[in-house]
């Protein structure tokens, strides 16, 4: 039971985030209204995605140095869970954009580049299915995964910050700096980051354990 | 195992029926809990909805975790 403490922490933090996220007093700015509360749920999805894709990248690199198939299982599981959270982040973002930007899919650079980045990772998952030989699949997809991560960071983090965008955190609308997030929101936002990330790690470990059981004849 | 699953399902169905039966008349009860849930444009009702959904997902994850743990145990003993 002692090694499950972080799962309990995740549940407690997320219960706090759900209750406080709806009840904490937030500044009402312009057309945002109460929808700024999306910050507590939409942004953590991306933190989860980045965490998962980083785990995936590290394990792909480890696979290419030792050719241990267990690393490949970890890398692909992390990429799958990361894509799941990426799609959730994208869906929540488009819903929010419909009522604040006035369009579900706009020509906003952050939205478009993120869609491309998620599609690249979906291509990774499809590529894996298309190769039947386990070692070949692991090697080719590990190389693809490294390129995918090398595209993820410029697409989702660098390009949207260089050009004008409606999304907070672009060249003209700086976001998440010490000056523009209200103190009461930070009290919920940081626990939200930790809680959601722990939940994504929990789901990821479940997927890895399941797939290791599935492939136990190969690992023995 | 099947017996336990069956009794669980039966309990759930009975609970659901009792909830349906009590939902027939409008809830106009007073009291601090009811007042709290009706305050602030009933936003706390939706907070409750999300808490229920989240707890459901958490229970599912805990269950899945334990099931995989049991399979791993079995695997280690073989």
PDB file of C-alpha atoms in Angstrom:
ATOM      1  CA  UNK A   1       0.000   0.000   0.000  1.00  0.00           C
ATOM      2  CA  UNK A   2       2.891   2.344   0.801  1.00  0.00           C
ATOM      3  CA  UNK A   3       3.987   2.561  -2.820  1.00  0.00           C
ATOM      4  CA  UNK A   4       0.523   3.700  -3.907  1.00  0.00           C
ATOM      5  CA  UNK A   5       0.741   7.011  -2.001  1.00  0.00           C
ATOM      6  CA  UNK A   6       1.157   9.045  -5.190  1.00  0.00           C
ATOM      7  CA  UNK A   7      -2.094   7.666  -6.601  1.00  0.00           C
ATOM      8  CA  UNK A   8      -3.921   8.794  -3.460  1.00  0.00           C
ATOM      9  CA  UNK A   9      -2.202  12.179  -3.796  1.00  0.00           C
ATOM     10  CA  UNK A  10      -3.407  12.450  -7.395  1.00  0.00           C
ATOM     11  CA  UNK A  11      -7.022  11.676  -6.369  1.00  0.00           C
ATOM     12  CA  UNK A  12      -6.964  14.199  -3.502  1.00  0.00           C
ATOM     13  CA  UNK A  13      -5.360  16.934  -5.621  1.00  0.00           C
ATOM     14  CA  UNK A  14      -7.845  16.408  -8.454  1.00  0.00           C
ATOM     15  CA  UNK A  15     -10.825  16.438  -6.075  1.00  0.00           C
ATOM     16  CA  UNK A  16      -9.503  19.769  -4.769  1.00  0.00           C
ATOM     17  CA  UNK A  17      -9.022  21.015  -8.347  1.00  0.00           C
ATOM     18  CA  UNK A  18     -12.546  20.031  -9.437  1.00  0.00           C
ATOM     19  CA  UNK A  19     -14.211  21.620  -6.390  1.00  0.00           C
ATOM     20  CA  UNK A  20     -12.001  24.721  -6.160  1.00  0.00           C
ATOM     21  CA  UNK A  21     -11.828  25.092  -9.933  1.00  0.00           C
ATOM     22  CA  UNK A  22     -15.546  25.846 -10.058  1.00  0.00           C
ATOM     23  CA  UNK A  23     -15.890  27.786  -6.827  1.00  0.00           C
ATOM     24  CA  UNK A  24     -12.752  29.931  -6.560  1.00  0.00           C
ATOM     25  CA  UNK A  25     -13.308  33.604  -7.350  1.00  0.00           C
ATOM     26  CA  UNK A  26     -11.662  34.532 -10.646  1.00  0.00           C
ATOM     27  CA  UNK A  27     -11.272  37.879 -12.410  1.00  0.00           C
ATOM     28  CA  UNK A  28     -13.924  38.291 -15.135  1.00  0.00           C
ATOM     29  CA  UNK A  29     -12.183  39.734 -18.199  1.00  0.00           C
ATOM     30  CA  UNK A  30     -13.966  40.642 -21.443  1.00  0.00           C
ATOM     31  CA  UNK A  31     -15.653  37.904 -23.413  1.00  0.00           C
ATOM     32  CA  UNK A  32     -13.926  35.197 -21.368  1.00  0.00           C
ATOM     33  CA  UNK A  33     -16.474  35.403 -18.553  1.00  0.00           C
ATOM     34  CA  UNK A  34     -16.361  32.323 -16.377  1.00  0.00           C
ATOM     35  CA  UNK A  35     -14.733  30.301 -19.162  1.00  0.00           C
ATOM     36  CA  UNK A  36     -11.273  31.231 -17.807  1.00  0.00           C
ATOM     37  CA  UNK A  37     -11.820  28.327 -15.432  1.00  0.00           C
ATOM     38  CA  UNK A  38     -10.901  26.147 -18.396  1.00  0.00           C
ATOM     39  CA  UNK A  39      -7.319  26.969 -17.433  1.00  0.00           C
ATOM     40  CA  UNK A  40      -7.538  24.393 -14.605  1.00  0.00           C
ATOM     41  CA  UNK A  41      -8.535  21.580 -16.942  1.00  0.00           C
ATOM     42  CA  UNK A  42      -7.336  22.446 -20.465  1.00  0.00           C
ATOM     43  CA  UNK A  43      -3.711  23.419 -19.740  1.00  0.00           C
ATOM     44  CA  UNK A  44      -2.955  20.352 -17.533  1.00  0.00           C
ATOM     45  CA  UNK A  45      -3.923  18.132 -20.493  1.00  0.00           C
ATOM     46  CA  UNK A  46      -0.963  19.574 -22.399  1.00  0.00           C
ATOM     47  CA  UNK A  47       1.351  19.187 -19.398  1.00  0.00           C
ATOM     48  CA  UNK A  48       0.315  15.505 -19.308  1.00  0.00           C
ATOM     49  CA  UNK A  49       0.930  15.209 -23.050  1.00  0.00           C
ATOM     50  CA  UNK A  50       4.411  16.762 -22.824  1.00  0.00           C
ATOM     51  CA  UNK A  51       5.270  14.512 -19.862  1.00  0.00           C
ATOM     52  CA  UNK A  52       4.189  11.393 -21.749  1.00  0.00           C
ATOM     53  CA  UNK A  53       5.958  12.369 -24.979  1.00  0.00           C
ATOM     54  CA  UNK A  54       9.150  13.113 -23.019  1.00  0.00           C
ATOM     55  CA  UNK A  55       9.000   9.669 -21.370  1.00  0.00           C
ATOM     56  CA  UNK A  56       8.416   8.234 -24.846  1.00  0.00           C
ATOM     57  CA  UNK A  57      11.429  10.062 -26.327  1.00  0.00           C
ATOM     58  CA  UNK A  58      13.782   9.019 -23.508  1.00  0.00           C
ATOM     59  CA  UNK A  59      12.754   5.379 -23.818  1.00  0.00           C
ATOM     60  CA  UNK A  60      13.094   5.425 -27.604  1.00  0.00           C
ATOM     61  CA  UNK A  61      16.657   6.735 -27.177  1.00  0.00           C
ATOM     62  CA  UNK A  62      17.333   4.038 -24.561  1.00  0.00           C
ATOM     63  CA  UNK A  63      15.950   1.412 -26.922  1.00  0.00           C
ATOM     64  CA  UNK A  64      18.277   2.498 -29.705  1.00  0.00           C
ATOM     65  CA  UNK A  65      21.296   2.255 -27.396  1.00  0.00           C
ATOM     66  CA  UNK A  66      20.568  -1.190 -25.861  1.00  0.00           C
ATOM     67  CA  UNK A  67      17.896  -2.764 -28.136  1.00  0.00           C
ATOM     68  CA  UNK A  68      15.857  -3.813 -25.097  1.00  0.00           C
ATOM     69  CA  UNK A  69      12.259  -4.482 -26.187  1.00  0.00           C
ATOM     70  CA  UNK A  70      10.926  -3.446 -22.760  1.00  0.00           C
ATOM     71  CA  UNK A  71      12.001   0.128 -23.536  1.00  0.00           C
ATOM     72  CA  UNK A  72      10.027  -0.061 -26.761  1.00  0.00           C
ATOM     73  CA  UNK A  73       6.923  -1.134 -24.841  1.00  0.00           C
ATOM     74  CA  UNK A  74       7.351   1.820 -22.463  1.00  0.00           C
ATOM     75  CA  UNK A  75       7.960   4.261 -25.337  1.00  0.00           C
ATOM     76  CA  UNK A  76       4.909   3.203 -27.340  1.00  0.00           C
ATOM     77  CA  UNK A  77       2.629   3.117 -24.273  1.00  0.00           C
ATOM     78  CA  UNK A  78       3.711   6.621 -23.314  1.00  0.00           C
ATOM     79  CA  UNK A  79       3.110   7.862 -26.863  1.00  0.00           C
ATOM     80  CA  UNK A  80      -0.381   6.335 -26.833  1.00  0.00           C
ATOM     81  CA  UNK A  81      -1.343   7.881 -23.492  1.00  0.00           C
ATOM     82  CA  UNK A  82       0.239  11.187 -24.565  1.00  0.00           C
ATOM     83  CA  UNK A  83      -1.827  11.253 -27.743  1.00  0.00           C
ATOM     84  CA  UNK A  84      -4.946  10.497 -25.710  1.00  0.00           C
ATOM     85  CA  UNK A  85      -4.303  13.535 -23.497  1.00  0.00           C
ATOM     86  CA  UNK A  86      -3.371  15.614 -26.539  1.00  0.00           C
ATOM     87  CA  UNK A  87      -6.724  14.849 -28.165  1.00  0.00           C
ATOM     88  CA  UNK A  88      -8.487  15.746 -24.892  1.00  0.00           C
ATOM     89  CA  UNK A  89      -6.566  19.029 -24.754  1.00  0.00           C
ATOM     90  CA  UNK A  90      -7.411  19.785 -28.376  1.00  0.00           C
ATOM     91  CA  UNK A  91     -11.105  18.977 -27.882  1.00  0.00           C
ATOM     92  CA  UNK A  92     -11.411  21.155 -24.766  1.00  0.00           C
ATOM     93  CA  UNK A  93      -9.546  23.943 -26.568  1.00  0.00           C
ATOM     94  CA  UNK A  94     -11.832  23.890 -29.607  1.00  0.00           C
ATOM     95  CA  UNK A  95     -14.932  23.953 -27.389  1.00  0.00           C
ATOM     96  CA  UNK A  96     -13.537  26.966 -25.550  1.00  0.00           C
ATOM     97  CA  UNK A  97     -12.552  28.668 -28.807  1.00  0.00           C
ATOM     98  CA  UNK A  98     -16.094  28.281 -30.169  1.00  0.00           C
ATOM     99  CA  UNK A  99     -17.452  30.601 -27.485  1.00  0.00           C
ATOM    100  CA  UNK A 100     -14.524  32.970 -26.973  1.00  0.00           C
ATOM    101  CA  UNK A 101     -12.824  33.272 -30.365  1.00  0.00           C
ATOM    102  CA  UNK A 102     -16.023  32.723 -32.329  1.00  0.00           C
ATOM    103  CA  UNK A 103     -14.878  29.675 -34.267  1.00  0.00           C
ATOM    104  CA  UNK A 104     -14.277  26.019 -33.517  1.00  0.00           C
ATOM    105  CA  UNK A 105     -11.380  25.547 -35.931  1.00  0.00           C
ATOM    106  CA  UNK A 106      -9.850  28.947 -36.567  1.00  0.00           C
ATOM    107  CA  UNK A 107      -6.713  29.901 -38.501  1.00  0.00           C
ATOM    108  CA  UNK A 108      -4.963  30.365 -35.191  1.00  0.00           C
ATOM    109  CA  UNK A 109      -1.324  29.190 -35.431  1.00  0.00           C
ATOM    110  CA  UNK A 110      -1.313  27.434 -32.071  1.00  0.00           C
ATOM    111  CA  UNK A 111      -4.415  25.419 -32.886  1.00  0.00           C
ATOM    112  CA  UNK A 112      -3.207  24.452 -36.375  1.00  0.00           C
ATOM    113  CA  UNK A 113       0.343  23.567 -35.314  1.00  0.00           C
ATOM    114  CA  UNK A 114      -0.943  21.491 -32.399  1.00  0.00           C
ATOM    115  CA  UNK A 115      -3.238  19.578 -34.743  1.00  0.00           C
ATOM    116  CA  UNK A 116      -0.234  18.812 -36.974  1.00  0.00           C
ATOM    117  CA  UNK A 117       1.853  17.704 -33.970  1.00  0.00           C
ATOM    118  CA  UNK A 118      -0.856  15.307 -32.740  1.00  0.00           C
ATOM    119  CA  UNK A 119      -1.276  13.935 -36.276  1.00  0.00           C
ATOM    120  CA  UNK A 120       2.466  13.201 -36.405  1.00  0.00           C
ATOM    121  CA  UNK A 121       2.151  11.133 -33.223  1.00  0.00           C
ATOM    122  CA  UNK A 122      -0.923   9.391 -34.627  1.00  0.00           C
ATOM    123  CA  UNK A 123       1.232   8.516 -37.647  1.00  0.00           C
ATOM    124  CA  UNK A 124       3.728   6.986 -35.187  1.00  0.00           C
ATOM    125  CA  UNK A 125       0.991   4.781 -33.718  1.00  0.00           C
ATOM    126  CA  UNK A 126      -0.202   3.744 -37.191  1.00  0.00           C
ATOM    127  CA  UNK A 127       3.372   3.050 -38.297  1.00  0.00           C
ATOM    128  CA  UNK A 128       3.749   0.636 -35.382  1.00  0.00           C
ATOM    129  CA  UNK A 129       0.669  -1.340 -36.373  1.00  0.00           C
ATOM    130  CA  UNK A 130       1.883  -1.655 -39.971  1.00  0.00           C
ATOM    131  CA  UNK A 131       5.127  -3.533 -39.110  1.00  0.00           C
ATOM    132  CA  UNK A 132       4.717  -7.082 -37.823  1.00  0.00           C
ATOM    133  CA  UNK A 133       8.311  -7.978 -36.983  1.00  0.00           C
ATOM    134  CA  UNK A 134       8.828  -6.885 -33.342  1.00  0.00           C
ATOM    135  CA  UNK A 135      12.472  -5.789 -33.607  1.00  0.00           C
ATOM    136  CA  UNK A 136      12.001  -4.028 -36.912  1.00  0.00           C
ATOM    137  CA  UNK A 137       8.917  -2.264 -35.563  1.00  0.00           C
ATOM    138  CA  UNK A 138      10.765  -1.150 -32.439  1.00  0.00           C
ATOM    139  CA  UNK A 139      13.762   0.203 -34.363  1.00  0.00           C
ATOM    140  CA  UNK A 140      11.887   2.089 -37.086  1.00  0.00           C
ATOM    141  CA  UNK A 141       9.304   3.551 -34.715  1.00  0.00           C
ATOM    142  CA  UNK A 142      11.994   4.627 -32.218  1.00  0.00           C
ATOM    143  CA  UNK A 143      13.689   6.678 -34.952  1.00  0.00           C
ATOM    144  CA  UNK A 144      10.321   8.098 -36.054  1.00  0.00           C
ATOM    145  CA  UNK A 145       9.523   8.968 -32.417  1.00  0.00           C
ATOM    146  CA  UNK A 146      12.696  11.037 -32.060  1.00  0.00           C
ATOM    147  CA  UNK A 147      11.804  13.018 -35.191  1.00  0.00           C
ATOM    148  CA  UNK A 148       8.243  13.437 -33.904  1.00  0.00           C
ATOM    149  CA  UNK A 149       9.497  14.987 -30.669  1.00  0.00           C
ATOM    150  CA  UNK A 150      11.904  17.194 -32.607  1.00  0.00           C
ATOM    151  CA  UNK A 151       8.859  18.547 -34.480  1.00  0.00           C
ATOM    152  CA  UNK A 152       6.564  18.706 -31.428  1.00  0.00           C
ATOM    153  CA  UNK A 153       8.531  21.395 -29.598  1.00  0.00           C
ATOM    154  CA  UNK A 154       8.851  23.904 -32.489  1.00  0.00           C
ATOM    155  CA  UNK A 155       5.272  23.278 -33.616  1.00  0.00           C
ATOM    156  CA  UNK A 156       3.572  23.689 -30.243  1.00  0.00           C
ATOM    157  CA  UNK A 157       5.975  25.890 -28.324  1.00  0.00           C
ATOM    158  CA  UNK A 158       8.231  27.984 -30.561  1.00  0.00           C
ATOM    159  CA  UNK A 159       6.203  28.898 -33.685  1.00  0.00           C
ATOM    160  CA  UNK A 160       3.016  29.980 -31.759  1.00  0.00           C
ATOM    161  CA  UNK A 161       5.165  32.277 -29.598  1.00  0.00           C
ATOM    162  CA  UNK A 162       6.770  33.972 -32.601  1.00  0.00           C
ATOM    163  CA  UNK A 163       3.597  34.975 -34.429  1.00  0.00           C
ATOM    164  CA  UNK A 164       0.375  36.754 -33.494  1.00  0.00           C
ATOM    165  CA  UNK A 165      -2.292  34.514 -32.054  1.00  0.00           C
ATOM    166  CA  UNK A 166      -5.466  34.765 -30.040  1.00  0.00           C
ATOM    167  CA  UNK A 167      -4.176  32.032 -27.774  1.00  0.00           C
ATOM    168  CA  UNK A 168      -2.584  33.198 -24.507  1.00  0.00           C
ATOM    169  CA  UNK A 169       1.164  32.767 -24.777  1.00  0.00           C
ATOM    170  CA  UNK A 170       1.763  34.165 -28.264  1.00  0.00           C
ATOM    171  CA  UNK A 171       3.935  37.062 -29.421  1.00  0.00           C
ATOM    172  CA  UNK A 172       1.336  39.719 -28.575  1.00  0.00           C
ATOM    173  CA  UNK A 173      -0.584  38.071 -25.736  1.00  0.00           C
ATOM    174  CA  UNK A 174       1.942  36.787 -23.218  1.00  0.00           C
ATOM    175  CA  UNK A 175       0.449  34.062 -21.068  1.00  0.00           C
ATOM    176  CA  UNK A 176       1.336  32.334 -17.852  1.00  0.00           C
ATOM    177  CA  UNK A 177       3.817  34.955 -16.682  1.00  0.00           C
ATOM    178  CA  UNK A 178       4.044  36.053 -13.072  1.00  0.00           C
ATOM    179  CA  UNK A 179       2.067  39.209 -13.888  1.00  0.00           C
ATOM    180  CA  UNK A 180      -0.974  37.999 -15.784  1.00  0.00           C
ATOM    181  CA  UNK A 181      -2.311  35.049 -13.816  1.00  0.00           C
ATOM    182  CA  UNK A 182      -4.353  35.990 -10.751  1.00  0.00           C
ATOM    183  CA  UNK A 183      -3.019  34.679  -7.421  1.00  0.00           C
ATOM    184  CA  UNK A 184      -6.263  32.853  -6.632  1.00  0.00           C
ATOM    185  CA  UNK A 185      -6.043  30.986  -9.954  1.00  0.00           C
ATOM    186  CA  UNK A 186      -2.447  29.931  -9.331  1.00  0.00           C
ATOM    187  CA  UNK A 187      -3.569  28.281  -6.083  1.00  0.00           C
ATOM    188  CA  UNK A 188      -5.650  25.909  -8.196  1.00  0.00           C
ATOM    189  CA  UNK A 189      -3.496  25.802 -11.338  1.00  0.00           C
ATOM    190  CA  UNK A 190      -0.314  24.367  -9.801  1.00  0.00           C
ATOM    191  CA  UNK A 191      -2.080  21.559  -7.873  1.00  0.00           C
ATOM    192  CA  UNK A 192      -3.952  20.888 -11.147  1.00  0.00           C
ATOM    193  CA  UNK A 193      -0.657  20.411 -13.004  1.00  0.00           C
ATOM    194  CA  UNK A 194       0.634  17.971 -10.383  1.00  0.00           C
ATOM    195  CA  UNK A 195      -2.666  16.088  -9.979  1.00  0.00           C
ATOM    196  CA  UNK A 196      -3.390  15.597 -13.670  1.00  0.00           C
ATOM    197  CA  UNK A 197       0.227  14.634 -14.410  1.00  0.00           C
ATOM    198  CA  UNK A 198       0.147  11.999 -11.641  1.00  0.00           C
ATOM    199  CA  UNK A 199      -3.137  10.662 -13.067  1.00  0.00           C
ATOM    200  CA  UNK A 200      -1.615  10.400 -16.555  1.00  0.00           C
ATOM    201  CA  UNK A 201       1.422   8.585 -15.110  1.00  0.00           C
ATOM    202  CA  UNK A 202      -0.938   6.188 -13.312  1.00  0.00           C
ATOM    203  CA  UNK A 203      -2.799   5.379 -16.549  1.00  0.00           C
ATOM    204  CA  UNK A 204       0.556   5.016 -18.327  1.00  0.00           C
ATOM    205  CA  UNK A 205       1.892   2.514 -15.749  1.00  0.00           C
ATOM    206  CA  UNK A 206      -1.322   0.480 -16.106  1.00  0.00           C
ATOM    207  CA  UNK A 207      -0.871   0.322 -19.893  1.00  0.00           C
ATOM    208  CA  UNK A 208       2.789  -0.696 -19.543  1.00  0.00           C
ATOM    209  CA  UNK A 209       1.997  -3.429 -16.994  1.00  0.00           C
ATOM    210  CA  UNK A 210      -0.792  -4.796 -19.185  1.00  0.00           C
ATOM    211  CA  UNK A 211       1.390  -4.888 -22.288  1.00  0.00           C
ATOM    212  CA  UNK A 212       4.285  -6.519 -20.445  1.00  0.00           C
ATOM    213  CA  UNK A 213       1.907  -9.273 -19.312  1.00  0.00           C
ATOM    214  CA  UNK A 214       0.696  -9.592 -22.893  1.00  0.00           C
ATOM    215  CA  UNK A 215       4.267 -10.037 -24.176  1.00  0.00           C
ATOM    216  CA  UNK A 216       5.589 -12.090 -21.237  1.00  0.00           C
ATOM    217  CA  UNK A 217       6.601 -15.020 -23.469  1.00  0.00           C
ATOM    218  CA  UNK A 218       8.987 -12.757 -25.357  1.00  0.00           C
ATOM    219  CA  UNK A 219      10.522 -11.144 -22.286  1.00  0.00           C
ATOM    220  CA  UNK A 220      11.254 -14.425 -20.517  1.00  0.00           C
TER     221      UNK A 220
ATOM    222  CA  UNK B   1     -16.929 -14.197  -8.231  1.00  0.00           C
ATOM    223  CA  UNK B   2     -20.032 -14.304 -10.457  1.00  0.00           C
ATOM    224  CA  UNK B   3     -22.208 -14.273  -7.336  1.00  0.00           C
ATOM    225  CA  UNK B   4     -20.533 -11.106  -6.098  1.00  0.00           C
ATOM    226  CA  UNK B   5     -20.853  -9.396  -9.457  1.00  0.00           C
ATOM    227  CA  UNK B   6     -24.525 -10.372  -9.628  1.00  0.00           C
ATOM    228  CA  UNK B   7     -25.313  -9.085  -6.146  1.00  0.00           C
ATOM    229  CA  UNK B   8     -23.487  -5.852  -6.941  1.00  0.00           C
ATOM    230  CA  UNK B   9     -25.549  -5.347 -10.105  1.00  0.00           C
ATOM    231  CA  UNK B  10     -28.769  -6.141  -8.222  1.00  0.00           C
ATOM    232  CA  UNK B  11     -27.916  -3.620  -5.501  1.00  0.00           C
ATOM    233  CA  UNK B  12     -27.223  -1.003  -8.150  1.00  0.00           C
ATOM    234  CA  UNK B  13     -30.542  -1.663  -9.926  1.00  0.00           C
ATOM    235  CA  UNK B  14     -32.471  -1.468  -6.631  1.00  0.00           C
ATOM    236  CA  UNK B  15     -30.677   1.757  -5.703  1.00  0.00           C
ATOM    237  CA  UNK B  16     -31.512   3.170  -9.119  1.00  0.00           C
ATOM    238  CA  UNK B  17     -35.193   2.272  -8.763  1.00  0.00           C
ATOM    239  CA  UNK B  18     -35.363   3.840  -5.305  1.00  0.00           C
ATOM    240  CA  UNK B  19     -33.749   7.005  -6.639  1.00  0.00           C
ATOM    241  CA  UNK B  20     -36.261   7.072  -9.513  1.00  0.00           C
ATOM    242  CA  UNK B  21     -39.143   6.592  -7.106  1.00  0.00           C
ATOM    243  CA  UNK B  22     -38.016   9.432  -4.872  1.00  0.00           C
ATOM    244  CA  UNK B  23     -37.476  11.655  -7.914  1.00  0.00           C
ATOM    245  CA  UNK B  24     -41.169  11.551  -8.754  1.00  0.00           C
ATOM    246  CA  UNK B  25     -42.006  14.535  -6.578  1.00  0.00           C
ATOM    247  CA  UNK B  26     -40.088  17.797  -6.716  1.00  0.00           C
ATOM    248  CA  UNK B  27     -37.489  18.227  -4.021  1.00  0.00           C
ATOM    249  CA  UNK B  28     -38.469  21.348  -2.062  1.00  0.00           C
ATOM    250  CA  UNK B  29     -36.859  20.316   1.201  1.00  0.00           C
ATOM    251  CA  UNK B  30     -35.180  22.978   3.279  1.00  0.00           C
ATOM    252  CA  UNK B  31     -32.000  22.500   5.282  1.00  0.00           C
ATOM    253  CA  UNK B  32     -28.393  23.633   5.034  1.00  0.00           C
ATOM    254  CA  UNK B  33     -27.362  20.975   2.479  1.00  0.00           C
ATOM    255  CA  UNK B  34     -30.236  21.712   0.104  1.00  0.00           C
ATOM    256  CA  UNK B  35     -29.769  25.469   0.486  1.00  0.00           C
ATOM    257  CA  UNK B  36     -26.079  25.067  -0.315  1.00  0.00           C
ATOM    258  CA  UNK B  37     -26.724  23.113  -3.511  1.00  0.00           C
ATOM    259  CA  UNK B  38     -29.319  25.669  -4.686  1.00  0.00           C
ATOM    260  CA  UNK B  39     -27.107  28.697  -4.006  1.00  0.00           C
ATOM    261  CA  UNK B  40     -24.999  30.453  -6.667  1.00  0.00           C
ATOM    262  CA  UNK B  41     -27.257  29.489  -9.601  1.00  0.00           C
ATOM    263  CA  UNK B  42     -26.965  25.781  -8.625  1.00  0.00           C
ATOM    264  CA  UNK B  43     -23.320  25.609  -9.733  1.00  0.00           C
ATOM    265  CA  UNK B  44     -22.566  23.250  -6.823  1.00  0.00           C
ATOM    266  CA  UNK B  45     -24.867  20.659  -8.374  1.00  0.00           C
ATOM    267  CA  UNK B  46     -22.537  20.500 -11.359  1.00  0.00           C
ATOM    268  CA  UNK B  47     -19.498  20.421  -9.077  1.00  0.00           C
ATOM    269  CA  UNK B  48     -21.154  17.367  -7.511  1.00  0.00           C
ATOM    270  CA  UNK B  49     -21.742  15.871 -10.962  1.00  0.00           C
ATOM    271  CA  UNK B  50     -18.070  16.204 -11.830  1.00  0.00           C
ATOM    272  CA  UNK B  51     -16.987  14.801  -8.464  1.00  0.00           C
ATOM    273  CA  UNK B  52     -19.204  11.743  -9.056  1.00  0.00           C
ATOM    274  CA  UNK B  53     -17.833  11.207 -12.577  1.00  0.00           C
ATOM    275  CA  UNK B  54     -14.250  11.647 -11.396  1.00  0.00           C
ATOM    276  CA  UNK B  55     -14.731   9.241  -8.472  1.00  0.00           C
ATOM    277  CA  UNK B  56     -16.263   6.726 -10.893  1.00  0.00           C
ATOM    278  CA  UNK B  57     -13.213   6.908 -13.138  1.00  0.00           C
ATOM    279  CA  UNK B  58     -10.916   6.626 -10.111  1.00  0.00           C
ATOM    280  CA  UNK B  59     -12.742   3.529  -8.830  1.00  0.00           C
ATOM    281  CA  UNK B  60     -12.420   2.013 -12.306  1.00  0.00           C
ATOM    282  CA  UNK B  61      -8.671   2.742 -12.351  1.00  0.00           C
ATOM    283  CA  UNK B  62      -8.142   1.308  -8.837  1.00  0.00           C
ATOM    284  CA  UNK B  63     -10.031  -1.837  -9.848  1.00  0.00           C
ATOM    285  CA  UNK B  64      -8.006  -2.190 -13.056  1.00  0.00           C
ATOM    286  CA  UNK B  65      -4.791  -1.635 -11.083  1.00  0.00           C
ATOM    287  CA  UNK B  66      -5.676  -4.445  -8.668  1.00  0.00           C
ATOM    288  CA  UNK B  67      -6.703  -6.805 -11.466  1.00  0.00           C
ATOM    289  CA  UNK B  68      -3.399  -6.279 -13.294  1.00  0.00           C
ATOM    290  CA  UNK B  69      -1.579  -6.706  -9.969  1.00  0.00           C
ATOM    291  CA  UNK B  70      -3.268 -10.080  -9.449  1.00  0.00           C
ATOM    292  CA  UNK B  71      -2.307 -11.198 -12.967  1.00  0.00           C
ATOM    293  CA  UNK B  72       1.294 -10.174 -12.293  1.00  0.00           C
ATOM    294  CA  UNK B  73       1.272 -12.137  -9.034  1.00  0.00           C
ATOM    295  CA  UNK B  74      -0.033 -15.216 -10.855  1.00  0.00           C
ATOM    296  CA  UNK B  75       2.636 -14.731 -13.513  1.00  0.00           C
ATOM    297  CA  UNK B  76       5.420 -14.552 -10.896  1.00  0.00           C
ATOM    298  CA  UNK B  77       4.266 -17.747  -9.180  1.00  0.00           C
ATOM    299  CA  UNK B  78       4.233 -19.750 -12.424  1.00  0.00           C
TER     300      UNK B  78
END
